[in-house]
Amino acid sequence: MANMTEEIKQRRTFAIISHPDAGKTTLTEKFLLYGGAIQLAGTVKGKKHSKHAVSDWMEIEKQRGISVTSSVMQFHYEGYCINILDTPGHEDFSEDTYRTLMAADSAVMVIDASKGVERQTEKLFKVCLLRDIPIFTFINKMDRESRNPFDLLDEIEQKLGIKTYPMNWPIGSGRDFKGVYDRHKKEIIAFEATGGAREVASTQVELNDARLDELIGTELHQTLADDIELLDGASYEFDENLIRHAQLSPVFFGSALTNFGVEPFLESFLKLTSPPLPRKSDQGEIDAFDKDFSAFVFKIQANMNKAHRDRIAFLRICSGQFQKGMEVYHMQGGKKIKLSQPQQLMAQEREIINEAYAGDIIGVFDPGIFSIGDTLCMPNHKFCYEGIPTFAPEHFMRITPADTMKRKQFIKGTTQIANEGAIQIFQPYGAGMEEVIVGAVGALQFEVLEYRLKNEYNVDIRMEPLPYQHIRWIDNEEIDPNALKLTSDTKRIQDVRGKRLLLFVSEWNINWALEHNEGLKLSEFSRG
Ligand code: G4P
């Protein structure tokens, strides 16, 4: 067992979030380089010149330069075993980000120093806060003209509602970027862009060293001394407990592209984060070091590889050790199963694995039995992890196949894509699948749906936007939706599990329904 405990102690599992283009891919790549997991930059997910033809629908990512899916990468560094969960940068996919965050023990937020907190980062961040996990900030692109660092911190605090603690402080930016001052070590790490190669060498000098005037110039030396004095006097105290509960974010300045500040960031980050945290279940908290294996499904993805037409369920292992071929209990399915083809994903490569530990993410072949949020555990130690709530969709479309002969394929495709959690499908209350209403959290998801139906299922569709903006689940089991008094523009629908819902065009109509139907209970989430 000692071995298992040691393995789990080494695990660090985090999600990386950012607005598109802030430098998430570049930073991830540099982490992997340090871990020796890749030999050359540019191999993770070159968006515009990818050699990894992963799956066709990733074409959307390439065309639009955004990442639609999240992937998982594992690497080793200085005795740690690190799992990085990549998340889609676009706010339309924030539900996917949320699910990915469910599988993480901390988050790294990458911000472009010239742009600051962008609207999309704001939304992703709110999703992050729901999880109460530590959030680390990497302010990237300091080799370009950046905004004033005090303003950047102020903006993070104002817009995101989290306190900040700068771990290092930049000296100049853009052409004048000279490096950073490490506030704990009280020393300077100098940035030296060498020739056109954009490589970096770092030298360490103390703040009061006379050589500093020479190294960064008298003016920047003075600014730095003033900034540090101000920071030491006015910034929040370093407090690990506040960091642990997402109330204080350690902030690092650097430049992923030129490799500056990445390694110090990784080192501090690893020290400040903890091994896998305990998780809530219906039997109380389950400790990661518990000897019994347990995991939950946080993501399902079909057709990642068109040649195989497979469906993979991603599991976050929450306790114990996983061994290939072991028999586990699927709580929601109510039976014992063997997990076939357990695999780990390294960038876009897959590798069959023999064992994995709490903190790790593995992909298993899914014959169509898993749903998001499902728990897997040992047959002699049964419990269910807390479910993952479904976000209320905000956009609705009526969709039909352009060719009525393709109806079967159309139903199969939309149902499978809905099972992955990318979209939600509904039908008019009491009707069959002759009319399909699709709800999505972000409008871009309709584009992905259309693209995937065409490419993976060979079905062209017609989409008709619907005027609804709000969806509510009817909580009262006994109420017959047809007996409800509703405004004529309110629609009665049901989801795939037969749960009854209402679609409203405005907030006003929701209130009208509540006022005219005594005892009616409506909720914004489906509780699984
Ligand atoms: P993302 O995953 O968050 O969307 O961002 P990504 O890493 O793809 O970076 C977006 C762009 O910003 C890329 O340039 C990348 O090279 C650049 N970049 C990342 N980090 C830094 C940095 O520290 N300094 C500077 N100056 N640039 C940085 P691109 O031209 O859009 O793409 P590419 O053609 O270089 O791949």
XYZ file of C-alpha atoms and ligand atoms in Angstrom:
564
model
C 0.000 0.000 0.000
C 2.973 2.253 0.651
C 3.519 2.366 -3.044
C -0.043 3.511 -3.705
C 0.219 6.247 -1.069
C 3.492 7.463 -2.549
C 2.039 7.516 -6.041
C -1.030 9.513 -4.968
C 1.116 12.007 -3.027
C 2.953 12.848 -6.238
C -0.234 13.650 -8.142
C -1.153 17.224 -9.066
C -4.220 17.604 -11.254
C -5.129 21.010 -12.574
C -7.178 22.673 -15.276
C -5.850 25.495 -17.379
C -8.280 28.232 -18.401
C -7.947 31.349 -20.526
C -9.515 33.579 -23.079
C -8.594 32.321 -26.601
C -5.131 33.531 -27.651
C -3.904 34.420 -24.179
C -1.255 31.699 -24.509
C -2.723 28.595 -22.884
C -1.392 26.235 -25.549
C 2.061 27.804 -25.477
C 2.258 27.571 -21.694
C 1.051 23.956 -21.678
C 3.661 23.146 -24.267
C 6.421 24.646 -22.134
C 5.273 22.569 -19.145
C 5.465 19.461 -21.269
C 8.923 20.428 -22.487
C 10.141 20.689 -18.888
C 8.665 17.316 -18.134
C 10.426 15.850 -21.155
C 7.049 14.702 -22.436
C 7.675 16.372 -25.774
C 10.963 17.240 -27.427
C 9.964 20.212 -29.502
C 7.604 23.105 -29.041
C 4.757 23.184 -31.518
C 3.784 19.563 -31.091
C 0.872 19.934 -28.723
C -1.816 21.414 -30.845
C -0.428 23.685 -33.546
C -3.727 25.263 -34.394
C -2.940 26.624 -37.784
C -0.403 24.096 -38.936
C -1.357 20.932 -37.162
C 0.241 17.716 -38.199
C -2.094 15.855 -35.907
C -5.174 15.111 -37.917
C -7.085 14.215 -34.812
C -10.635 13.980 -35.913
C -12.550 15.761 -38.560
C -14.745 17.810 -36.380
C -11.687 19.385 -34.849
C -11.607 21.178 -38.194
C -13.888 23.721 -36.558
C -11.172 24.405 -34.043
C -8.633 24.942 -36.761
C -10.856 27.142 -38.889
C -11.903 29.355 -36.033
C -8.716 29.108 -34.022
C -10.549 28.142 -30.862
C -10.527 24.971 -28.898
C -13.867 23.298 -28.682
C -12.900 20.215 -26.762
C -10.797 19.691 -23.738
C -7.984 17.199 -23.607
C -5.810 15.723 -20.919
C -2.049 15.459 -20.657
C 0.190 13.802 -18.134
C 3.876 14.377 -17.475
C 6.469 13.950 -14.739
C 8.537 16.765 -13.287
C 10.845 16.793 -10.245
C 9.166 13.828 -8.620
C 5.615 15.030 -9.327
C 3.153 13.372 -11.646
C 1.166 16.145 -13.251
C -2.170 15.906 -15.027
C -3.133 18.963 -17.061
C -6.708 19.338 -18.152
C -7.056 21.647 -21.086
C -10.345 23.528 -21.381
C -12.097 25.189 -24.303
C -11.323 28.896 -24.260
C -14.573 30.086 -25.756
C -17.354 31.096 -23.375
C -19.928 29.210 -25.419
C -18.309 26.064 -24.104
C -18.163 27.089 -20.470
C -20.288 24.107 -19.494
C -17.524 21.831 -20.761
C -15.034 23.918 -18.794
C -17.144 23.507 -15.693
C -17.203 19.731 -16.027
C -13.466 19.700 -16.571
C -13.009 21.790 -13.445
C -14.989 19.160 -11.538
C -12.127 16.802 -12.327
C -9.384 19.233 -11.237
C -7.912 20.084 -7.830
C -6.758 23.551 -8.870
C -6.874 25.905 -11.844
C -4.356 28.028 -13.698
C -5.737 31.143 -15.340
C -3.682 32.594 -18.185
C -4.148 36.303 -18.914
C -2.716 38.341 -21.778
C -0.801 41.233 -20.180
C -1.817 43.671 -22.906
C -5.520 42.811 -22.659
C -6.216 42.023 -19.031
C -9.409 40.301 -17.979
C -11.576 39.787 -21.016
C -15.294 39.144 -20.918
C -14.891 35.467 -21.702
C -12.316 34.985 -18.971
C -14.840 36.545 -16.619
C -17.460 33.940 -17.414
C -15.006 31.035 -17.252
C -13.714 32.333 -13.988
C -17.169 32.475 -12.410
C -17.515 28.848 -13.311
C -14.189 28.267 -11.594
C -15.311 29.925 -8.386
C -18.238 27.533 -8.077
C -15.707 24.784 -7.395
C -13.842 26.396 -4.474
C -10.435 25.290 -5.758
C -7.170 27.278 -5.718
C -6.714 29.583 -8.688
C -3.249 30.595 -9.889
C -2.789 33.445 -12.340
C -0.101 33.588 -15.009
C 0.067 37.015 -16.664
C 1.565 36.192 -20.030
C 3.251 38.003 -22.930
C 5.395 40.343 -20.834
C 7.830 40.441 -23.750
C 5.186 42.578 -25.487
C 3.918 45.997 -24.452
C 1.749 45.298 -21.451
C -0.656 47.248 -19.312
C 0.418 48.638 -15.975
C 0.803 45.678 -13.591
C -1.019 47.469 -10.757
C -3.971 48.087 -13.087
C -3.964 44.432 -14.114
C -4.130 43.274 -10.502
C -6.835 45.812 -9.778
C -8.855 44.555 -12.688
C -8.566 40.922 -11.566
C -9.750 41.914 -8.117
C -12.614 44.101 -9.350
C -13.927 41.981 -12.180
C -13.345 38.544 -10.751
C -13.843 39.278 -7.086
C -10.699 37.499 -5.911
C -7.782 38.997 -3.992
C -4.352 38.805 -5.580
C -0.865 38.202 -4.302
C 1.912 38.930 -6.826
C 4.590 36.274 -6.336
C 6.928 38.140 -8.649
C 6.920 41.621 -10.135
C 7.755 42.622 -13.711
C 10.556 44.985 -14.585
C 9.416 46.893 -17.661
C 7.568 45.271 -20.520
C 7.848 44.790 -24.268
C 11.210 45.949 -25.588
C 12.112 47.121 -22.111
C 11.197 43.881 -20.378
C 14.159 43.120 -18.151
C 12.841 40.317 -15.991
C 11.012 39.839 -12.732
C 11.663 40.372 -9.058
C 10.912 37.311 -6.943
C 9.197 38.596 -3.785
C 9.905 35.527 -1.672
C 13.500 34.938 -2.628
C 14.004 38.719 -2.843
C 16.049 38.457 -5.978
C 15.912 39.323 -9.628
C 15.660 36.915 -12.494
C 16.855 38.700 -15.584
C 15.352 38.248 -19.001
C 17.865 38.146 -21.823
C 16.399 37.585 -25.223
C 19.302 36.264 -27.202
C 19.503 37.254 -30.846
C 16.562 36.090 -32.908
C 16.412 32.735 -31.184
C 14.130 34.072 -28.444
C 15.765 31.956 -25.856
C 16.236 33.044 -22.318
C 19.040 32.924 -19.799
C 18.387 33.896 -16.218
C 20.808 35.434 -13.769
C 20.052 36.052 -10.158
C 20.931 39.310 -8.465
C 19.650 40.887 -5.247
C 17.525 44.048 -5.281
C 20.153 46.235 -3.607
C 23.014 44.971 -5.778
C 24.867 47.834 -7.471
C 25.049 45.844 -10.685
C 21.282 46.357 -11.071
C 21.688 49.865 -12.473
C 23.752 48.343 -15.184
C 21.471 45.392 -15.745
C 18.082 47.114 -15.897
C 18.997 50.819 -16.009
C 18.687 53.388 -13.240
C 15.149 54.354 -14.178
C 13.721 50.840 -14.055
C 15.720 50.133 -10.930
C 14.065 53.100 -9.234
C 10.592 52.148 -10.483
C 11.105 48.622 -9.221
C 12.249 49.809 -5.787
C 9.159 52.079 -5.557
C 6.800 49.354 -6.785
C 8.103 46.823 -4.299
C 7.820 49.276 -1.443
C 4.240 49.986 -2.435
C 3.450 46.292 -2.777
C 4.979 45.343 0.546
C 2.944 48.050 2.213
C -0.366 47.748 0.420
C -0.882 44.293 -1.030
C -2.694 41.442 0.703
C -0.766 39.120 2.983
C 0.332 35.801 1.607
C -2.121 33.315 3.135
C -2.148 29.653 2.098
C -5.565 29.088 3.598
C -7.109 31.846 1.463
C -5.324 30.427 -1.589
C -6.748 26.979 -0.851
C -10.284 28.392 -0.903
C -10.114 30.500 -4.060
C -10.099 33.788 -2.173
C -6.528 34.781 -2.948
C -4.818 34.096 -6.246
C -1.023 33.956 -6.437
C -0.027 35.955 -9.522
C 3.045 35.348 -11.683
C 4.276 37.509 -14.540
C 6.131 35.906 -17.425
C 6.274 35.061 -21.065
C 5.388 31.570 -22.181
C 6.663 32.003 -25.710
C 10.149 33.028 -24.657
C 10.112 30.527 -21.822
C 10.530 33.211 -19.236
C 9.114 32.639 -15.766
C 7.536 29.330 -16.683
C 9.753 27.095 -14.606
C 9.637 29.266 -11.446
C 5.873 29.348 -11.888
C 5.664 25.577 -12.158
C 7.871 25.124 -9.102
C 5.861 27.463 -6.848
C 2.623 26.119 -8.188
C 3.572 22.535 -7.359
C 4.626 23.506 -3.848
C 1.451 25.468 -3.153
C -0.993 22.895 -4.476
C -1.959 19.715 -2.721
C -2.243 16.073 -3.755
C -5.764 14.950 -4.744
C -8.404 16.361 -2.405
C -11.215 14.392 -0.743
C -14.568 14.450 -2.569
C -18.151 14.580 -1.417
C -20.350 11.526 -1.838
C -23.688 10.355 -0.466
C -21.665 8.429 2.157
C -19.687 11.476 3.283
C -16.254 12.564 2.082
C -14.101 9.995 0.318
C -10.381 10.399 0.860
C -8.087 10.094 -2.154
C -5.813 7.780 -0.166
C -8.637 5.349 0.600
C -7.457 1.924 -0.620
C -10.643 1.269 -2.626
C -10.717 2.505 -6.183
C -13.404 5.027 -7.122
C -13.912 7.444 -10.000
C -16.558 9.509 -11.737
C -17.303 10.274 -15.368
C -16.824 13.951 -16.178
C -16.749 13.866 -19.930
C -17.893 11.674 -22.775
C -16.637 12.081 -26.272
C -17.640 10.160 -29.341
C -15.844 9.813 -32.623
C -12.553 11.247 -31.451
C -11.063 9.049 -34.063
C -13.320 8.759 -37.070
C -11.686 5.524 -38.196
C -12.714 3.815 -34.974
C -16.129 5.395 -34.451
C -15.603 4.963 -30.758
C -16.952 6.618 -27.697
C -14.674 7.358 -24.779
C -15.729 8.133 -21.223
C -13.209 10.194 -19.274
C -12.878 9.232 -15.638
C -11.292 11.169 -12.854
C -9.931 8.653 -10.383
C -10.830 9.968 -6.940
C -9.443 7.292 -4.643
C -7.227 4.246 -4.617
C -5.573 2.521 -7.510
C -6.861 1.384 -10.865
C -5.514 -1.767 -12.484
C -6.148 -2.922 -15.987
C -8.798 -5.623 -16.154
C -10.168 -4.951 -12.687
C -13.863 -5.366 -12.085
C -15.655 -2.290 -10.803
C -19.208 -1.417 -9.871
C -21.110 1.099 -11.990
C -23.535 2.685 -9.526
C -25.970 4.243 -11.996
C -26.064 1.112 -14.164
C -26.420 -1.056 -11.068
C -23.939 -3.701 -12.181
C -20.353 -4.903 -12.196
C -18.326 -4.102 -15.283
C -14.822 -4.470 -16.621
C -13.376 -1.264 -17.957
C -12.078 -2.038 -21.397
C -9.118 -0.477 -23.122
C -8.161 1.867 -20.306
C -6.070 4.566 -21.835
C -4.186 7.653 -20.998
C -4.039 10.545 -23.363
C -0.801 12.309 -24.020
C -1.504 15.330 -26.149
C -3.355 13.614 -28.970
C -1.682 10.234 -28.634
C -3.326 7.432 -26.763
C -1.618 4.762 -24.784
C -3.091 1.704 -23.123
C -2.279 1.761 -19.438
C -1.905 -0.938 -16.793
C -2.407 1.124 -13.692
C -3.417 4.583 -12.566
C -3.968 6.340 -9.252
C -6.223 8.871 -7.552
C -5.706 12.188 -9.326
C -5.248 10.581 -12.732
C -7.612 10.876 -15.651
C -8.205 7.841 -17.786
C -10.314 7.270 -20.847
C -12.288 4.043 -21.122
C -14.246 2.593 -23.984
C -17.932 3.377 -23.485
C -20.421 1.002 -25.132
C -23.133 3.602 -24.434
C -23.696 2.876 -20.746
C -22.189 5.927 -19.097
C -23.611 9.371 -18.439
C -21.805 12.426 -17.170
C -21.547 12.339 -13.377
C -21.727 8.521 -13.037
C -19.762 6.893 -10.222
C -17.573 3.796 -10.461
C -16.403 2.128 -7.273
C -15.555 -1.242 -5.756
C -18.393 -3.787 -5.409
C -17.753 -4.019 -1.647
C -17.651 -0.249 -1.057
C -20.567 1.422 -2.802
C -21.427 5.115 -2.887
C -22.262 7.879 -5.352
C -20.235 11.026 -5.864
C -22.144 14.301 -5.887
C -23.676 14.847 -9.316
C -22.576 17.416 -11.874
C -25.405 19.914 -12.411
C -26.617 20.601 -15.929
C -26.463 24.227 -17.006
C -29.698 25.786 -18.177
C -29.453 26.331 -21.953
C -30.010 29.886 -23.109
C -30.435 29.341 -26.852
C -33.029 27.168 -28.525
C -33.535 25.843 -32.060
C -36.024 23.548 -33.696
C -34.067 21.149 -35.871
C -35.192 18.743 -38.579
C -33.283 16.641 -41.117
C -33.212 18.273 -44.572
C -33.858 14.855 -46.084
C -36.707 13.039 -44.323
C -35.251 9.679 -45.415
C -32.342 10.334 -43.054
C -34.567 10.505 -39.998
C -33.019 7.483 -38.266
C -29.468 8.748 -38.621
C -30.626 12.170 -37.490
C -32.146 10.799 -34.263
C -29.076 8.654 -33.608
C -26.671 11.536 -34.177
C -28.507 14.130 -32.103
C -29.068 11.643 -29.268
C -25.408 10.635 -29.170
C -24.173 14.198 -29.276
C -26.648 15.103 -26.521
C -25.334 12.191 -24.421
C -21.905 13.756 -24.585
C -23.437 16.802 -22.935
C -22.586 19.255 -25.739
C -26.252 20.083 -26.322
C -29.524 19.183 -24.680
C -32.488 17.813 -26.577
C -36.166 18.138 -25.813
C -39.491 17.225 -27.347
C -42.897 18.867 -27.074
C -44.612 17.431 -23.980
C -46.358 14.160 -24.737
C -45.010 13.933 -28.302
C -42.399 11.692 -29.943
C -39.176 12.660 -31.660
C -40.943 14.129 -34.703
C -39.963 17.551 -33.468
C -36.600 18.045 -31.810
C -35.827 21.159 -29.817
C -32.168 21.675 -29.126
C -30.974 23.820 -26.258
C -27.413 25.059 -25.963
C -25.540 27.156 -23.436
C -23.627 28.931 -26.217
C -24.729 29.644 -29.783
C -21.514 28.209 -31.234
C -22.625 24.772 -30.081
C -25.264 24.745 -32.844
C -22.496 25.172 -35.369
C -20.627 22.240 -33.892
C -23.844 20.184 -33.938
C -24.512 20.974 -37.585
C -20.926 20.211 -38.539
C -20.780 16.940 -36.660
C -24.136 15.679 -37.956
C -22.958 16.292 -41.475
C -19.490 14.852 -41.053
C -20.064 11.984 -38.696
C -23.634 10.982 -39.515
C -23.981 12.279 -43.054
C -27.113 14.272 -42.206
C -27.850 17.826 -43.316
C -30.173 19.686 -41.015
C -32.470 22.683 -41.019
C -32.335 24.922 -37.992
C -35.037 27.323 -36.973
C -34.276 29.691 -34.092
C -36.902 29.739 -31.346
C -37.710 32.855 -29.315
C -37.310 31.243 -25.891
C -34.722 32.524 -23.470
C -35.454 30.696 -20.256
C -35.941 27.081 -19.356
C -37.315 25.714 -16.100
C -37.691 22.190 -14.821
C -41.057 21.513 -13.152
C -40.198 20.178 -9.711
C -43.731 19.101 -8.718
C -44.078 15.425 -9.693
C -47.881 15.454 -9.376
C -48.638 18.388 -11.677
C -49.980 17.726 -15.172
C -48.272 20.342 -17.394
C -51.366 20.494 -19.613
C -53.417 21.651 -16.641
C -51.098 24.593 -15.933
C -52.268 28.104 -16.705
C -49.586 29.632 -18.913
C -49.205 32.513 -21.343
C -49.790 31.378 -24.934
C -46.130 31.868 -25.830
C -44.919 29.427 -23.147
C -44.052 25.930 -24.379
C -44.443 22.624 -22.522
C -41.627 20.208 -23.248
C -39.895 17.101 -21.867
C -36.298 15.969 -21.743
C -34.861 12.562 -22.678
C -35.502 11.229 -19.190
C -39.152 12.234 -19.391
C -38.760 15.169 -17.000
C -41.220 17.979 -17.679
C -40.088 21.517 -18.422
C -41.323 24.885 -19.580
C -39.783 27.251 -22.127
C -40.388 30.954 -21.574
C -39.725 33.941 -23.777
C -39.065 36.244 -20.847
C -38.669 36.526 -17.106
C -42.112 38.155 -16.991
C -43.778 34.973 -18.274
C -42.072 32.919 -15.569
C -43.530 35.176 -12.902
C -46.929 35.020 -14.578
C -46.840 31.209 -14.435
C -45.813 31.224 -10.763
C -48.538 33.706 -9.860
C -51.306 31.820 -11.651
C -50.427 28.300 -10.510
C -50.352 27.955 -6.766
C -47.633 25.669 -5.421
C -45.813 25.436 -8.767
C -42.094 24.886 -8.225
C -39.661 25.651 -11.032
C -35.907 25.164 -10.991
C -33.054 26.251 -13.194
C -31.035 23.040 -12.914
C -31.805 19.450 -13.577
C -30.420 17.643 -10.590
C -29.300 14.568 -12.476
P -4.397 29.926 -26.628
O -4.049 28.478 -26.523
O -4.672 30.552 -25.289
O -5.451 30.247 -27.612
O -3.083 30.720 -27.123
P -1.755 30.222 -27.859
O -0.848 29.551 -26.899
O -2.109 29.509 -29.112
O -1.108 31.632 -28.171
C -1.746 32.602 -28.974
C -0.710 33.431 -29.704
O 0.069 34.154 -28.740
C 0.282 32.597 -30.505
O 0.668 33.363 -31.626
C 1.472 32.488 -29.570
O 2.673 32.249 -30.229
C 1.440 33.849 -28.906
N 2.073 33.845 -27.573
C 1.889 32.977 -26.564
N 2.645 33.315 -25.500
C 3.320 34.424 -25.841
C 4.276 35.257 -25.158
O 4.673 35.025 -24.021
N 4.752 36.327 -25.862
C 4.350 36.606 -27.136
N 4.870 37.672 -27.726
N 3.461 35.859 -27.793
C 2.951 34.776 -27.167
P -0.006 33.202 -33.065
O 0.784 34.028 -33.997
O -1.464 33.457 -32.970
O 0.111 31.675 -33.337
P 1.344 30.850 -33.895
O 1.247 30.996 -35.343
O 2.587 31.436 -33.288
O 1.048 29.471 -33.377
